[in-house]
XYZ file of N, CA and C in Angstrom:
459
model
N -28.400 -27.111 40.531
C -28.944 -26.996 39.180
C -28.197 -25.895 38.414
N -27.978 -24.751 39.064
C -27.292 -23.641 38.401
C -25.869 -24.040 38.030
N -25.160 -24.718 38.930
C -23.796 -25.156 38.650
C -23.772 -26.116 37.468
N -24.755 -26.995 37.404
C -24.847 -27.961 36.313
C -25.053 -27.249 34.971
N -25.938 -26.261 34.963
C -26.175 -25.486 33.725
C -24.928 -24.713 33.329
N -24.265 -24.131 34.291
C -23.037 -23.387 34.017
C -21.967 -24.316 33.449
N -21.830 -25.494 34.044
C -20.860 -26.473 33.534
C -21.173 -26.855 32.097
N -22.453 -27.066 31.790
C -22.854 -27.407 30.421
C -22.528 -26.270 29.451
N -22.793 -25.048 29.858
C -22.497 -23.897 29.003
C -20.994 -23.769 28.772
N -20.200 -24.005 29.794
C -18.749 -23.933 29.644
C -18.240 -25.026 28.705
N -18.836 -26.209 28.766
C -18.465 -27.288 27.848
C -18.785 -26.902 26.407
N -19.952 -26.306 26.203
C -20.358 -25.883 24.855
C -19.407 -24.809 24.334
N -19.056 -23.866 25.180
C -18.112 -22.820 24.783
C -16.762 -23.443 24.413
N -16.312 -24.385 25.202
C -15.056 -25.078 24.921
C -15.099 -25.808 23.585
N -16.215 -26.473 23.298
C -16.379 -27.180 22.027
C -16.388 -26.185 20.867
N -17.059 -25.043 21.041
C -17.097 -24.024 19.982
C -15.701 -23.485 19.693
N -14.925 -23.255 20.739
C -13.559 -22.754 20.546
C -12.712 -23.773 19.796
N -12.894 -25.043 20.124
C -12.147 -26.091 19.425
C -12.574 -26.149 17.958
N -13.867 -26.045 17.692
C -14.354 -26.055 16.315
C -13.803 -24.860 15.530
N -13.772 -23.679 16.159
C -13.211 -22.496 15.508
C -11.734 -22.702 15.186
N -11.006 -23.267 16.131
C -9.584 -23.527 15.923
C -9.381 -24.529 14.786
N -10.192 -25.581 14.770
C -10.103 -26.582 13.701
C -10.438 -25.966 12.343
N -11.460 -25.119 12.299
C -11.855 -24.464 11.049
C -10.739 -23.545 10.554
N -10.121 -22.808 11.452
C -9.014 -21.923 11.086
C -7.856 -22.726 10.523
N -7.546 -23.843 11.147
C -6.454 -24.694 10.661
C -6.768 -25.243 9.272
N -8.020 -25.622 9.049
C -8.438 -26.133 7.745
C -8.313 -25.047 6.664
N -8.691 -23.836 7.000
C -8.560 -22.725 6.058
C -7.094 -22.483 5.732
N -6.225 -22.527 6.731
C -4.788 -22.342 6.488
C -4.240 -23.427 5.564
N -4.660 -24.658 5.776
C -4.225 -25.756 4.900
C -4.719 -25.531 3.470
N -5.956 -25.085 3.338
C -6.512 -24.795 2.016
C -5.714 -23.681 1.338
N -5.338 -22.662 2.096
C -4.533 -21.563 1.545
C -3.196 -22.068 1.024
N -2.586 -23.001 1.727
C -1.298 -23.558 1.283
C -1.407 -24.189 -0.106
N -2.574 -24.760 -0.406
C -2.788 -25.355 -1.725
C -3.207 -24.312 -2.763
N -3.920 -23.269 -2.341
C -4.414 -22.260 -3.269
C -3.333 -21.282 -3.714
N -2.430 -20.920 -2.830
C -1.458 -19.868 -3.127
C -0.614 -20.148 -4.380
N -0.059 -21.347 -4.565
C 0.720 -21.570 -5.795
C -0.088 -21.324 -7.074
N -1.356 -21.707 -7.070
C -2.218 -21.469 -8.226
C -2.489 -19.971 -8.406
N -2.705 -19.268 -7.309
C -2.919 -17.817 -7.374
C -1.678 -17.141 -7.941
N -0.510 -17.568 -7.480
C 0.742 -16.996 -7.984
C 0.849 -17.228 -9.485
N 0.584 -18.440 -9.905
C 0.685 -18.781 -11.323
C -0.252 -17.932 -12.173
N -1.458 -17.676 -11.683
C -2.464 -16.952 -12.460
C -2.429 -15.440 -12.281
N -1.797 -14.940 -11.238
C -1.879 -13.517 -10.913
C -0.547 -12.777 -10.935
N 0.556 -13.479 -11.102
C 1.867 -12.837 -10.995
C 2.184 -12.022 -12.242
N 2.623 -10.795 -12.018
C 3.105 -9.906 -13.068
C 4.523 -9.503 -12.696
N 5.273 -9.015 -13.655
C 6.633 -8.571 -13.354
C 6.926 -7.273 -14.092
N 7.612 -6.391 -13.395
C 8.104 -5.144 -13.979
C 9.552 -4.998 -13.537
N 10.440 -4.870 -14.504
C 11.865 -4.708 -14.241
C 12.405 -5.757 -13.271
N 11.982 -6.997 -13.473
C 12.494 -8.100 -12.666
C 11.871 -8.252 -11.292
N 10.872 -7.438 -10.976
C 10.202 -7.540 -9.675
C 8.784 -8.077 -9.901
N 8.473 -9.168 -9.216
C 7.135 -9.754 -9.296
C 6.173 -8.945 -8.440
N 4.921 -8.846 -8.902
C 3.911 -8.287 -8.015
C 2.602 -9.028 -8.209
N 1.905 -9.157 -7.101
C 0.616 -9.848 -7.081
C -0.370 -8.969 -6.327
N -1.555 -8.826 -6.899
C -2.669 -8.148 -6.246
C -3.811 -9.159 -6.264
N -4.264 -9.550 -5.065
C -5.282 -10.596 -4.999
C -6.258 -10.341 -3.851
N -7.524 -10.668 -4.118
C -8.552 -10.528 -3.085
C -9.100 -11.886 -2.682
N -9.197 -12.098 -1.369
C -9.830 -13.278 -0.802
C -11.205 -12.901 -0.280
N -12.103 -13.855 -0.251
C -13.428 -13.627 0.317
C -13.421 -13.945 1.808
N -13.905 -13.022 2.603
C -14.218 -13.254 4.019
C -13.088 -13.755 4.907
N -11.847 -13.410 4.608
C -10.768 -13.765 5.530
C -10.628 -12.665 6.572
N -10.465 -13.064 7.830
C -10.190 -12.069 8.858
C -8.704 -11.690 8.763
N -8.283 -10.732 9.557
C -6.916 -10.216 9.436
C -5.873 -11.285 9.771
N -6.163 -12.175 10.717
C -5.196 -13.222 11.062
C -4.990 -14.196 9.904
N -6.071 -14.575 9.246
C -5.952 -15.488 8.106
C -5.327 -14.779 6.901
N -5.637 -13.509 6.724
C -5.015 -12.750 5.636
C -3.508 -12.654 5.868
N -3.123 -12.457 7.119
C -1.701 -12.423 7.479
C -1.045 -13.781 7.200
N -1.736 -14.859 7.555
C -1.220 -16.201 7.275
C -1.055 -16.414 5.775
N -2.025 -15.956 4.994
C -1.925 -16.072 3.533
C -0.710 -15.300 3.032
N -0.489 -14.112 3.570
C 0.660 -13.313 3.125
C 1.974 -14.009 3.459
N 2.019 -14.703 4.601
C 3.225 -15.470 4.959
C 3.495 -16.570 3.936
N 2.440 -17.217 3.477
C 2.597 -18.281 2.484
C 3.110 -17.697 1.168
N 2.560 -16.551 0.758
C 3.053 -15.894 -0.458
C 4.533 -15.561 -0.333
N 4.921 -15.004 0.798
C 6.322 -14.634 1.005
C 7.219 -15.877 0.974
N 6.760 -16.970 1.559
C 7.539 -18.212 1.516
C 7.724 -18.703 0.082
N 6.686 -18.585 -0.731
C 6.750 -19.067 -2.116
C 7.517 -18.109 -3.021
N 7.386 -16.808 -2.763
C 8.051 -15.780 -3.575
C 9.101 -15.102 -2.706
N 10.138 -15.790 -2.385
C 11.074 -15.332 -1.364
C 11.907 -14.117 -1.778
N 11.980 -13.827 -3.085
C 12.808 -12.703 -3.534
C 12.093 -11.905 -4.618
N 12.472 -10.639 -4.705
C 12.027 -9.753 -5.783
C 10.506 -9.699 -5.942
N 9.774 -9.543 -4.837
C 8.316 -9.584 -4.938
C 7.623 -8.562 -4.045
N 6.509 -8.044 -4.582
C 5.614 -7.137 -3.866
C 4.236 -7.787 -3.909
N 3.605 -7.900 -2.748
C 2.331 -8.602 -2.650
C 1.310 -7.700 -1.960
N 0.148 -7.541 -2.602
C -0.958 -6.775 -2.034
C -2.150 -7.715 -1.939
N -2.594 -8.005 -0.725
C -3.719 -8.904 -0.502
C -4.864 -8.159 0.158
N -6.076 -8.597 -0.162
C -7.258 -7.959 0.409
C -8.264 -9.018 0.811
N -9.127 -8.626 1.735
C -10.266 -9.439 2.119
C -11.519 -8.649 1.798
N -12.587 -9.352 1.472
C -13.853 -8.675 1.175
C -14.382 -7.920 2.395
N -13.728 -8.088 3.539
C -14.114 -7.371 4.756
C -13.504 -5.964 4.823
N -12.729 -5.590 3.787
C -12.100 -4.272 3.773
C -10.764 -4.234 4.486
N -10.113 -5.376 4.576
C -8.808 -5.498 5.227
C -7.743 -5.718 4.160
N -6.549 -5.131 4.372
C -5.494 -5.201 3.365
C -4.142 -5.466 4.002
N -3.320 -6.210 3.271
C -1.942 -6.454 3.695
C -1.032 -6.207 2.512
N 0.040 -5.486 2.777
C 1.057 -5.190 1.769
C 2.347 -5.818 2.254
N 2.964 -6.651 1.415
C 4.226 -7.298 1.772
C 5.271 -7.005 0.708
N 6.489 -6.868 1.154
C 7.640 -6.689 0.278
C 8.693 -7.676 0.751
N 9.275 -8.442 -0.177
C 10.296 -9.397 0.237
C 11.491 -8.649 0.817
N 12.203 -9.309 1.712
C 13.294 -8.684 2.473
C 14.347 -8.031 1.574
N 14.598 -8.620 0.395
C 15.617 -8.066 -0.485
C 15.220 -6.714 -1.080
N 13.931 -6.354 -1.007
C 13.452 -5.085 -1.574
C 13.071 -4.045 -0.525
N 13.084 -4.423 0.744
C 12.533 -3.536 1.781
C 13.287 -2.212 1.932
N 14.537 -2.144 1.479
C 15.267 -0.877 1.546
C 14.925 0.037 0.371
N 14.319 -0.534 -0.678
C 13.976 0.239 -1.871
C 12.488 0.543 -1.945
N 11.660 -0.379 -1.442
C 10.206 -0.268 -1.536
C 9.628 -0.426 -0.135
N 8.898 0.584 0.329
C 8.373 0.591 1.691
C 6.888 0.214 1.691
N 6.572 -0.959 2.208
C 5.195 -1.461 2.221
C 4.243 -0.520 2.958
N 4.681 0.054 4.055
C 3.830 0.936 4.845
C 3.474 2.215 4.081
N 4.464 2.799 3.431
C 4.232 4.022 2.644
C 3.296 3.714 1.479
N 3.543 2.610 0.782
C 2.708 2.246 -0.366
C 1.270 2.001 0.074
N 1.081 1.261 1.163
C -0.276 0.967 1.623
C -1.021 2.252 1.952
N -0.355 3.187 2.609
C -1.009 4.468 2.900
C -1.306 5.256 1.633
N -0.415 5.213 0.642
C -0.669 5.880 -0.633
C -1.907 5.308 -1.316
N -2.131 4.023 -1.130
C -3.290 3.363 -1.735
C -4.569 3.667 -0.956
N -4.519 3.553 0.366
C -5.732 3.627 1.182
C -6.200 5.038 1.526
N -5.269 5.946 1.789
C -5.647 7.282 2.267
C -6.628 8.016 1.346
N -6.370 8.048 0.035
C -7.308 8.767 -0.841
C -8.717 8.168 -0.845
N -8.849 6.945 -0.381
C -10.145 6.273 -0.387
C -10.743 6.161 1.017
N -10.187 6.935 1.960
C -10.743 6.975 3.308
C -10.258 5.883 4.232
N -9.211 5.186 3.842
C -8.685 4.116 4.682
C -7.399 4.532 5.364
N -6.855 3.630 6.133
C -5.578 3.911 6.790
C -4.846 2.594 7.026
N -3.559 2.724 7.274
C -2.760 1.539 7.526
C -1.404 1.921 8.070
N -0.645 0.921 8.414
C 0.687 1.177 8.931
C 1.439 -0.118 9.101
N 2.707 0.024 9.417
C 3.527 -1.155 9.620
C 4.989 -0.856 9.411
N 5.684 -1.839 8.884
C 7.127 -1.745 8.647
C 7.390 -1.636 7.143
N 8.660 -1.553 6.797
C 8.999 -1.449 5.376
C 8.696 -2.736 4.614
N 8.684 -3.878 5.308
C 8.410 -5.140 4.611
C 7.002 -5.689 4.849
N 6.250 -5.100 5.795
C 4.918 -5.597 6.126
C 4.047 -4.454 6.637
N 2.871 -4.309 6.043
C 1.927 -3.304 6.524
C 0.517 -3.857 6.390
N -0.358 -3.404 7.271
C -1.759 -3.805 7.184
C -2.639 -2.597 7.431
N -3.834 -2.645 6.880
C -4.751 -1.528 7.047
C -6.145 -1.918 6.619
N -7.001 -0.907 6.524
C -8.373 -1.198 6.140
C -9.148 0.039 5.756
N -10.331 -0.224 5.239
C -11.296 0.830 4.947
C -12.618 0.413 5.571
N -13.381 1.390 6.004
C -14.674 1.093 6.611
C -15.729 0.804 5.552
N -15.643 1.525 4.416
C -16.626 1.389 3.352
C -16.197 0.294 2.376
N -16.749 -0.906 2.558
C -16.353 -2.040 1.711
C -16.816 -1.873 0.261
N -17.651 -0.883 -0.004
C -18.042 -0.589 -1.387
C -16.853 -0.065 -2.193
N -15.813 0.372 -1.508
C -14.639 0.946 -2.174
C -13.533 -0.072 -2.451
N -13.780 -1.348 -2.174
C -12.731 -2.358 -2.360
C -12.251 -2.402 -3.806
N -13.168 -2.328 -4.778
C -12.752 -2.345 -6.185
C -11.868 -1.145 -6.507
N -12.210 0.002 -5.951
C -11.398 1.204 -6.163
C -10.019 1.039 -5.522
N -9.967 0.404 -4.373
C -8.683 0.138 -3.708
C -7.829 -0.767 -4.590
N -8.446 -1.794 -5.156
C -7.709 -2.705 -6.036
C -7.134 -1.973 -7.239
N -7.951 -1.148 -7.850
C -7.499 -0.381 -9.017
C -6.333 0.533 -8.620
N -6.478 1.202 -7.496
C -5.434 2.103 -6.999
C -4.164 1.318 -6.668
N -4.306 0.143 -6.066
C -3.141 -0.680 -5.707
C -2.336 -1.032 -6.955
N -3.019 -1.461 -7.992
C -2.324 -1.816 -9.236
C -1.592 -0.603 -9.815
N -2.270 0.547 -9.818
C -1.660 1.775 -10.351
C -0.415 2.163 -9.561
N -0.536 2.209 -8.246
C 0.569 2.653 -7.390
C 1.756 1.682 -7.498
N 1.480 0.384 -7.440
C 2.565 -0.598 -7.501
C 3.264 -0.541 -8.856
N 2.498 -0.474 -9.938
C 3.103 -0.383 -11.276
C 3.955 0.874 -11.397
N 3.467 1.982 -10.878
C 4.215 3.244 -10.947
C 5.535 3.140 -10.190
N 5.504 2.583 -8.987
C 6.704 2.455 -8.176
C 7.722 1.509 -8.832
N 7.237 0.402 -9.354
C 8.133 -0.576 -9.969
C 8.695 -0.104 -11.314
N 8.005 0.821 -11.960
C 8.440 1.322 -13.266
C 9.533 2.380 -13.164
N 9.759 2.906 -11.953
C 10.776 3.961 -11.773
C 12.172 3.456 -12.044
């Protein structure tokens, strides 16, 4: 009887994992369709460099990373991308052609540190977060200020 119950529980766990995987794949497909519209509605440019600051609702860090990959694929040159999740997670991306001039890791820390957050990464990719999700709006405001200042130099 115990083995039978254990087998049933393992089957249920297996089904849940498959459902989670399917849901994640569906979200990624949805992002592929949403990103071009987000770019069209959110893209700004300063001195020939595009920048986007956008917040997604309830994406975990893996999905936020996937979204950033899609942005980079669509905006392959001259672009700075700052993405956030309502969970207090952030990703900063810089296209490869700008990574020697603009450091994503330094910028992300400049944005997050004053608001109690932290982050790290490479010159073209950085991720971080804040514990207090009440500060997300302040992070967004700071991100726009810092990115505009850097691009205006």
